[in-house]
Short mmCIF file of C-alpha atoms in Angstrom, two decimals:
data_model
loop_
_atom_site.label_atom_id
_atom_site.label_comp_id
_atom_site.label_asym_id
_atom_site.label_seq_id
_atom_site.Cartn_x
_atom_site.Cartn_y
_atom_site.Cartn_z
CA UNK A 1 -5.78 -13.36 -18.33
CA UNK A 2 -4.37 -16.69 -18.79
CA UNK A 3 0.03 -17.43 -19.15
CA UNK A 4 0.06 -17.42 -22.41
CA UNK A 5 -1.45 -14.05 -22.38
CA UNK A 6 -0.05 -12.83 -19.38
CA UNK A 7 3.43 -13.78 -21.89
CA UNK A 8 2.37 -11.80 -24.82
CA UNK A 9 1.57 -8.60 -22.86
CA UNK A 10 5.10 -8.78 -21.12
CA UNK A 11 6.99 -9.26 -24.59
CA UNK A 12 4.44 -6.39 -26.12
CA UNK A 13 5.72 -3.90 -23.61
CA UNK A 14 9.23 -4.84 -22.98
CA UNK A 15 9.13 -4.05 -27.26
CA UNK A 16 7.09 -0.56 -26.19
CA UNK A 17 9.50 0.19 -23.72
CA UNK A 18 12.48 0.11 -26.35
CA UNK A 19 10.97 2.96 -28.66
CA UNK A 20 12.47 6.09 -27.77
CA UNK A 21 9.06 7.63 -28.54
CA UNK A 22 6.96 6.16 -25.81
CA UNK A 23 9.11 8.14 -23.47
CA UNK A 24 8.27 11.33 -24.91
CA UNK A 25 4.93 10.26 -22.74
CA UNK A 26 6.42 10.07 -19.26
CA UNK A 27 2.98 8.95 -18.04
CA UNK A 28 2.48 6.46 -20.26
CA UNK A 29 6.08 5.16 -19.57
CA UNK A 30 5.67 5.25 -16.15
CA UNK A 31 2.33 3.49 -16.66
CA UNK A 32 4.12 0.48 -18.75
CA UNK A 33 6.97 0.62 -16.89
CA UNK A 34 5.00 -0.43 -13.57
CA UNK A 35 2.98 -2.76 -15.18
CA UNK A 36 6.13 -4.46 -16.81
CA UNK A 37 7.99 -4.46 -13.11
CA UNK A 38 4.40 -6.22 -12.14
CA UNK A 39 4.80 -8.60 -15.17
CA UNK A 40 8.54 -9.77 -14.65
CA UNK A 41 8.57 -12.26 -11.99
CA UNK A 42 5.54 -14.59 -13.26
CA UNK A 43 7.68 -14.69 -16.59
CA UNK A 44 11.00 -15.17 -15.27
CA UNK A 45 9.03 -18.02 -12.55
CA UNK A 46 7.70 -19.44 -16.14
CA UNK A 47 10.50 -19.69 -18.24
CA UNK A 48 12.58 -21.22 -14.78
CA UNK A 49 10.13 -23.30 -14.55
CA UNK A 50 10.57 -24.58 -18.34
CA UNK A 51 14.13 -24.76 -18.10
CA UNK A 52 14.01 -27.07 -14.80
CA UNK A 53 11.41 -29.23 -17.15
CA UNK A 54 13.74 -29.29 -19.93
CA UNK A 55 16.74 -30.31 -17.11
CA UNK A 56 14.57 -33.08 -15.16
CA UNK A 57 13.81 -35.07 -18.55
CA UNK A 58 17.40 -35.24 -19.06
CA UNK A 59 18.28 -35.94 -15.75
CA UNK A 60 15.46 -38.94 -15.81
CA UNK A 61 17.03 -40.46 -19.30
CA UNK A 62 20.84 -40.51 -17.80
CA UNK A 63 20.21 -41.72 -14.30
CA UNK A 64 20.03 -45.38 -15.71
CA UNK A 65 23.21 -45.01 -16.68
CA UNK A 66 25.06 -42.88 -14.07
CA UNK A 67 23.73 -42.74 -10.25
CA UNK A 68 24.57 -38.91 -10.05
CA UNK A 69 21.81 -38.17 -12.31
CA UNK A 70 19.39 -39.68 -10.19
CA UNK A 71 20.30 -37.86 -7.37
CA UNK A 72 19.99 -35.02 -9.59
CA UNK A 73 16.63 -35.93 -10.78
CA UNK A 74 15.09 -35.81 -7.52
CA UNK A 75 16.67 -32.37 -6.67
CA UNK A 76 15.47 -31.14 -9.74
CA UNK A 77 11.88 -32.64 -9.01
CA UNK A 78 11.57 -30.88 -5.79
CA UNK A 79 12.78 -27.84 -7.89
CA UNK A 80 9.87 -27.83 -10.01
CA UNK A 81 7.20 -28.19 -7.71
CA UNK A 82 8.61 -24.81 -5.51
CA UNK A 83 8.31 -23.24 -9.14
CA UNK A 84 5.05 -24.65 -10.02
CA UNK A 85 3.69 -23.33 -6.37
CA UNK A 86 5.38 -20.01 -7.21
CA UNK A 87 3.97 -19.47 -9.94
CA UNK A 88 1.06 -20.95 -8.80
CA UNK A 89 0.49 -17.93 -6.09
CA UNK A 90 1.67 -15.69 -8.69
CA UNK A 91 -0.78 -16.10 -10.85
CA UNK A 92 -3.72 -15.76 -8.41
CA UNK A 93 -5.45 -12.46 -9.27
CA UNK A 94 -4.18 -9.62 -7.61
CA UNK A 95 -6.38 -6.61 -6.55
CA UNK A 96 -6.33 -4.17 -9.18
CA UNK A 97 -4.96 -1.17 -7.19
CA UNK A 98 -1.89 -2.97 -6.01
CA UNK A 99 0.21 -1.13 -8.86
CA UNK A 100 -0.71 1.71 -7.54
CA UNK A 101 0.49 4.76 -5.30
CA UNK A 102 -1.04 5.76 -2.48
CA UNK A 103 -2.20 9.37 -0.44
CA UNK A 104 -1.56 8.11 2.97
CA UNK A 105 -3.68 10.52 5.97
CA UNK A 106 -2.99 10.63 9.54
CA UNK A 107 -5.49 12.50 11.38
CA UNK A 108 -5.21 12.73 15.46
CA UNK A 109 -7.81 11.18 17.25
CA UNK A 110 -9.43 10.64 20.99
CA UNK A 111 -6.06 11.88 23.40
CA UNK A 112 -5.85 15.64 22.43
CA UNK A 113 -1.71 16.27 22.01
CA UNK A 114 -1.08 12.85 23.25
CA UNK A 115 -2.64 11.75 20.00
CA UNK A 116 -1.20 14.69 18.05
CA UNK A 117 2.44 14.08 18.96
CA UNK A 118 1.85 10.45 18.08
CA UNK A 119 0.72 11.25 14.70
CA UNK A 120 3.83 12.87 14.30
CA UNK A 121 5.55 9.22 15.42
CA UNK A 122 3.26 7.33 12.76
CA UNK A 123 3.88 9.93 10.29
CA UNK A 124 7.73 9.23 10.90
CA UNK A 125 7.34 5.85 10.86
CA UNK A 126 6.06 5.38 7.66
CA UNK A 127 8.43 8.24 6.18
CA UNK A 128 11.73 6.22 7.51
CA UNK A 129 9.34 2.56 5.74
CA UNK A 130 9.71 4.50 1.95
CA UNK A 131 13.03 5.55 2.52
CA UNK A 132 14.32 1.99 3.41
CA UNK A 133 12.38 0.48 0.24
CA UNK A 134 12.87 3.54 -1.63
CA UNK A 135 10.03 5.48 -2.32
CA UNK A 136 9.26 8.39 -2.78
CA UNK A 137 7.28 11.27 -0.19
CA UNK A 138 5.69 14.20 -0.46
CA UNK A 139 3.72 16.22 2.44
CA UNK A 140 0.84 17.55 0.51
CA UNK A 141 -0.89 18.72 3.80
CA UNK A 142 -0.05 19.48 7.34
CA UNK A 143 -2.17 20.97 10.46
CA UNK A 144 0.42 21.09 13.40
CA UNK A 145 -0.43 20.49 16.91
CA UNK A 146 0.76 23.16 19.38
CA UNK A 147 3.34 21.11 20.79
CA UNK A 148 4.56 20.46 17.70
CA UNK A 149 2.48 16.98 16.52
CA UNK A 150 -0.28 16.82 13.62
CA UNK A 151 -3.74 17.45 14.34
CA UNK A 152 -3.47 15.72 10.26
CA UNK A 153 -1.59 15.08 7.42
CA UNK A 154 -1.68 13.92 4.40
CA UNK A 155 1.11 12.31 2.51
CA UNK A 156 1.80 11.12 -1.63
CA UNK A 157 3.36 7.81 -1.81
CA UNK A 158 5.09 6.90 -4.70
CA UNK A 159 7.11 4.23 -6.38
CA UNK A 160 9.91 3.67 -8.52
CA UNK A 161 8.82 2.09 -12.05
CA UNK A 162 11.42 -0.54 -11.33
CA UNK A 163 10.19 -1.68 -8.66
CA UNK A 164 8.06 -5.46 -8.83
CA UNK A 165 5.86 -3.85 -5.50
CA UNK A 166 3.50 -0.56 -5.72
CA UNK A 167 3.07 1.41 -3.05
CA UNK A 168 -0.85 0.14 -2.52
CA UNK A 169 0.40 -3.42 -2.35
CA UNK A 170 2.17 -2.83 1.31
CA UNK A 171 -0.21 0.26 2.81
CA UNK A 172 -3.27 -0.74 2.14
CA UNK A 173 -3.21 -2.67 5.31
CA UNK A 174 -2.62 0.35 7.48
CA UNK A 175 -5.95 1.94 6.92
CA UNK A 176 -7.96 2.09 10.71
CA UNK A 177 -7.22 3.03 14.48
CA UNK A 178 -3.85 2.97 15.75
CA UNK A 179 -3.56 2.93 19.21
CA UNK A 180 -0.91 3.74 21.62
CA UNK A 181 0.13 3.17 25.31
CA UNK A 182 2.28 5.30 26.84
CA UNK A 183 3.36 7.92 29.21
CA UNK A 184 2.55 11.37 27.79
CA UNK A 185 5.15 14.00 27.38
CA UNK A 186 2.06 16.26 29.23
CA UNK A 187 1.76 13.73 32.17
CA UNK A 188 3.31 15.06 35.43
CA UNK A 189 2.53 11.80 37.44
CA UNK A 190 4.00 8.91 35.33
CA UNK A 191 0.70 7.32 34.03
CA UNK A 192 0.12 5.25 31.05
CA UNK A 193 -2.53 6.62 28.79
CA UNK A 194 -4.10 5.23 25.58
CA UNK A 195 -4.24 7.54 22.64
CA UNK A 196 -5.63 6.74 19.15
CA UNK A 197 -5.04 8.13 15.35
CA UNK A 198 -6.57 7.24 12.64
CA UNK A 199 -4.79 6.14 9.20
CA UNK A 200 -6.10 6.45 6.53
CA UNK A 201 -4.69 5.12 2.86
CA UNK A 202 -6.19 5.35 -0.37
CA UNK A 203 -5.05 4.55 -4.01
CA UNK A 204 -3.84 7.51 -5.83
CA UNK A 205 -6.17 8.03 -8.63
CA UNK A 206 -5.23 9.36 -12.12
CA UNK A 207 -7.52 11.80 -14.33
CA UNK A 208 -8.41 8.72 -16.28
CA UNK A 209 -9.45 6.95 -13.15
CA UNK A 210 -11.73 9.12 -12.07
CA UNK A 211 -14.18 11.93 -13.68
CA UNK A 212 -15.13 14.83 -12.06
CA UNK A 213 -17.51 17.27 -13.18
CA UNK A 214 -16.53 20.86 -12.46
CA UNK A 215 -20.44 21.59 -11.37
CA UNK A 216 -20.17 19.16 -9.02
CA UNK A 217 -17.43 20.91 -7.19
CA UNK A 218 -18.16 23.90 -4.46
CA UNK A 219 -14.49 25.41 -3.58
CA UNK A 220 -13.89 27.80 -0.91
CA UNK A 221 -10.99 29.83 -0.37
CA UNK A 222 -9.79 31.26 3.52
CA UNK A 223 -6.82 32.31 5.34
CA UNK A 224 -4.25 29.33 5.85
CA UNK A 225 -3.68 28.75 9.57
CA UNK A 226 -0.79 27.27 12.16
CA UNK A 227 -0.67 25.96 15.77
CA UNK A 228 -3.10 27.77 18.02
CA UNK A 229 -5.29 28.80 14.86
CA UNK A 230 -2.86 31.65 14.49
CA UNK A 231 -2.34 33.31 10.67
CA UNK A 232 0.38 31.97 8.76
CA UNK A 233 -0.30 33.59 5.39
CA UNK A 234 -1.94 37.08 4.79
CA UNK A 235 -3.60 35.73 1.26
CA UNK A 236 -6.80 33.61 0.78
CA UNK A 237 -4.71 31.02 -0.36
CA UNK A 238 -6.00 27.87 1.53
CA UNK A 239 -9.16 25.57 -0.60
CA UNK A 240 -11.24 23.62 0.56
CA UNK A 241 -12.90 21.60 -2.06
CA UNK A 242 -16.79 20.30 -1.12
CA UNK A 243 -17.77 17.39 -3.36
CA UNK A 244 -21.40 17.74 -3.70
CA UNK A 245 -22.76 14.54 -4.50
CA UNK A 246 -20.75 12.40 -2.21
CA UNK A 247 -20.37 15.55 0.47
CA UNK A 248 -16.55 14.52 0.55
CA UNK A 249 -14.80 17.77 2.01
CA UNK A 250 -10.77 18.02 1.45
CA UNK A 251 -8.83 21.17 2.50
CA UNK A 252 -5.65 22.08 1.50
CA UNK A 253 -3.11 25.05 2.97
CA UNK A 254 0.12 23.84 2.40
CA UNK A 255 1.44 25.05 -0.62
CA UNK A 256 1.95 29.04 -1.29
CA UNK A 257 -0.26 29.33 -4.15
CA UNK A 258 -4.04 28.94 -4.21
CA UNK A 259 -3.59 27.45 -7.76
CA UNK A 260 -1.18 24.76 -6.29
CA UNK A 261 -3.35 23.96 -2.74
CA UNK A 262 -6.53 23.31 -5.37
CA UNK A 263 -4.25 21.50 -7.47
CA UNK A 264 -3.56 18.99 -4.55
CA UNK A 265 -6.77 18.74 -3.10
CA UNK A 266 -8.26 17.63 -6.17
CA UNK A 267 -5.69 14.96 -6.17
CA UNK A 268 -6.79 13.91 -2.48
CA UNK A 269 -10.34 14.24 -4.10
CA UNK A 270 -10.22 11.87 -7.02
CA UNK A 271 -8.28 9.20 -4.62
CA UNK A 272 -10.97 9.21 -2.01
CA UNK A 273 -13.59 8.76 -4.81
CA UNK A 274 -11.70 6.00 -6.50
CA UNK A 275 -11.94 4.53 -2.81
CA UNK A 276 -15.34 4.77 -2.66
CA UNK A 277 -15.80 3.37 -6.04
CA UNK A 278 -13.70 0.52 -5.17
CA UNK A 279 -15.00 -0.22 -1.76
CA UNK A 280 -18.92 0.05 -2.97
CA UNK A 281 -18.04 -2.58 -5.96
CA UNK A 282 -16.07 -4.71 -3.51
CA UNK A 283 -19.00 -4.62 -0.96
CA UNK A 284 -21.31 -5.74 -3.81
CA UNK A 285 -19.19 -8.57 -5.48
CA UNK A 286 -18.86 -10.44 -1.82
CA UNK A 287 -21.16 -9.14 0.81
CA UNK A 288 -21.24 -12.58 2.21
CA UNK A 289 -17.08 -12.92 2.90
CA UNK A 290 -15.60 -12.70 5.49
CA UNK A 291 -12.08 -11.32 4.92
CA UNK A 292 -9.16 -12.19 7.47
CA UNK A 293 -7.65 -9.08 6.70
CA UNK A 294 -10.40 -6.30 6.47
CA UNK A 295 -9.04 -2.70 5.02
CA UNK A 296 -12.87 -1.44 4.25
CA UNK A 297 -13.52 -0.65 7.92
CA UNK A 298 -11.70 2.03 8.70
CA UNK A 299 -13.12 2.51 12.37
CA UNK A 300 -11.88 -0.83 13.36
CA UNK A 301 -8.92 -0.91 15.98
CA UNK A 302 -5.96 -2.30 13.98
CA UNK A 303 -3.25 -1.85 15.99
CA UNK A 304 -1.72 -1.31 19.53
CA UNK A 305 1.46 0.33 20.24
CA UNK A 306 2.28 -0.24 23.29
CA UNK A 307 5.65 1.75 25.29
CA UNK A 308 6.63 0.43 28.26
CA UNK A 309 6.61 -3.21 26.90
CA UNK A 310 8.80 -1.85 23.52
CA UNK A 311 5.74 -4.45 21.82
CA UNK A 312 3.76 -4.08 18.73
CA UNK A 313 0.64 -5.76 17.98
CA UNK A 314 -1.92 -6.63 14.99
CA UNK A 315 -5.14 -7.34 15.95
CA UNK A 316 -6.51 -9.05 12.71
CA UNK A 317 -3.73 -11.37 11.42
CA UNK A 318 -2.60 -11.93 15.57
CA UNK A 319 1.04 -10.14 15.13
CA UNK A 320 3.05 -9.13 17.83
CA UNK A 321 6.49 -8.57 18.36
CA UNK A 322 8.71 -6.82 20.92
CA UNK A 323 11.07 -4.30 18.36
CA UNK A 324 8.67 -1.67 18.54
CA UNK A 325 11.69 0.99 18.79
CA UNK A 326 12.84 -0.48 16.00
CA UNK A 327 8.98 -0.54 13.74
CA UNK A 328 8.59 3.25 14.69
CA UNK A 329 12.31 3.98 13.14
CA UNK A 330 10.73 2.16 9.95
CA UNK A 331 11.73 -1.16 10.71
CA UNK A 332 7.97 -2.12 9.27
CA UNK A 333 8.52 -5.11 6.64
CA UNK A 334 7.33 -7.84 9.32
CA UNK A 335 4.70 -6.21 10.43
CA UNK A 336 2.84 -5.72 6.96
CA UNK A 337 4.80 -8.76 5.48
CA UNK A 338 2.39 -10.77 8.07
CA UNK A 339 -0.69 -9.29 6.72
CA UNK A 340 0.33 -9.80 2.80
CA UNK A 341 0.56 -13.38 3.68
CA UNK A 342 -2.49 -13.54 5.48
CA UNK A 343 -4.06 -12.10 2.50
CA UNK A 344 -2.62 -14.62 0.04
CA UNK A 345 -3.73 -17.29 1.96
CA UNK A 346 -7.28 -16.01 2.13
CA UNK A 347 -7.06 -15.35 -1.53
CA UNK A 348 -5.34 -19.23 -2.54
CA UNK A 349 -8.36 -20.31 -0.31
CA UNK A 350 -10.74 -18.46 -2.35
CA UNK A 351 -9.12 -19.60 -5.59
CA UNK A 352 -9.01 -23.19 -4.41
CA UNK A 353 -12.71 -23.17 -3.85
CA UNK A 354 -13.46 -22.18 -7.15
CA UNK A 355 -11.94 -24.78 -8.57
CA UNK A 356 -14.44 -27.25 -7.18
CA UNK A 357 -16.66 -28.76 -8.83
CA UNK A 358 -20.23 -28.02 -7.55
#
């Protein structure tokens, strides 16, 4: 979509917003609310923009009469190009999910309950991130460790309406291996060992996203368990939920009710599909790039954690910092603030080589 249309949508809903009927539909106001949050900043950029305009002209026609106004003039000037490159980057097309929420899993990797505790430290970490920008969590699974860390979890991610940023826009860069150097709270002789976990962060697909046939489905019902494999429910009320034409397997035995555990796991389901969906399309529209920031790949090593020198590192964008007390206590916006520029850059690249003429 072009300004002016990008203009029209944002005055159609901010109009939609003010009938008291369209939040009878909390969906659909959520839906417009988001997409209005999304909106605001390339109009308010605009109509800045038009003001400063409006401002220089004047400034030009009264600076041969009064020396102030040139001065003014050439603040002004450089004024308008920072708005003009603003909106510039603001109107480069965004990837279609970054509205979105996410379902964010940790699942323990090579480092038995090493790797498990430190799950437990991601999962914390990224807990503490919402809180500080203010979204909002919600376990929807958990497998605990015996010493009290996650052999996996999975996590809903969700944002306010008000809020300019979904939750995709941020996470989607913490999909792969996370590694970690440390000492182990097992280790008896002081040694550093390397653990890994993997992360892994999907969009959070609506019913409207994403169609699933019922005959597709194969869902299985057991015992939920705890630490050790012990019983932690005398019902059947754990699901596991086998998507036979993909073969995508979720399992869900957090919730009480077998209703509410198939209920959730067919929300992991549709998100992982939408994934899929996404990543196939993506892989077809631009086999040939090569992105600085990959999120596709979720086997590659994206991150090292590393103890004893308190220092974080990103391995695609070159990141590294030494607060990482302070990134696992949520202190994250650096970290992923490095990556969302990386990806703009790739992406103003991109757009600038359209633009040329062939």
């Amino acid at each position: 979509m072009n300004l002016d249309d990008l203009i029209s949508e944002y005055a159609d809903i901010e109009g939609r917003l003010a009938d008291p009927a369209v939040h009878a539909d909390q969906a659909l106001a959520r839906r417009l609310g988001k997409r209005y949050a999304e909106l605001r900043p390339v109009v308010e950029t605009y109509r800045e923009l038009r003001g400063t305009e409006d401002d220089l002209t004047a400034a030009r026609e009264l600076a041969g009469e009064d020396e102030a106004f040139a001065a003014e003039a050439t603040e002004l000037e450089k004024r308008k190009d920072d708005l003009e490159e603003r909106l510039r980057r603001l109107l480069i097309p965004r990837d279609p999910s970054d509205g979105k929420d996410v379902i964010l899993e940790i699942k323990a990797g090579e480092g038995g309950e090493e790797s498990a505790l430190f799950a437990g430290d991601l999962l914390r970490m990224y807990l503490r991130f919402a809180e500080r920008i203010g979204w909002k969590t919600e376990v929807i699974d958990a497998h605990h460790s015996d010493l009290g860390g996650y052999k996996d979890v999975t996590v809903a991610v969700k944002a306010k309406a008000s809020l300019e940023e979904g939750v995709w826009t941020r996470l989607k860069y913490e999909g792969g291996v996370h590694r970690v150097q440390r000492v182990p709270a097992t280790e008896s002789q002081g040694r550093i060992h390397t653990s890994a976990v993997g992360v892994l962060v999907t969009p959070e697909a609506e019913e409207v996203d994403v169609q699933i046939d019922p005959n597709d489905l194969r869902i299985d019902v057991y015992r939920s368990s705890g630490p050790g494999g012990q019983s932690v429910n005398t019902t059947d009320s754990a699901v596991r939920i086998t998507h036979v034409p993909s073969g995508v397997v979720v399992s869900c035995q957090n919730e009480k009710s077998q209703l509410q555990n198939k209920e959730q796991a067919l929300r992991i389901l549709r998100s992982r599909l939408l994934a899929m969906a996404q990543e196939e399309a993506e892989a077809a529209a631009s086999a040939e790039r090569k992105s600085q920031v990959r999120t596709v790949d979720r086997s590659e090593r994206v991150r090292t954690y590393n103890y004893p020198e308190n220092r974080i590192s990103d391995h695609r964008v070159g990141y590294k910092a030494y607060n990482l007390d302070q990134v696992l206590d949520g202190d994250l916006h650096n970290v992923t603030q490095a990556l969302v520029d990386a990806d703009m850059e790739r992406r103003l690249a991109e757009a600038q080589e359209a633009q040329q003429p062939s």
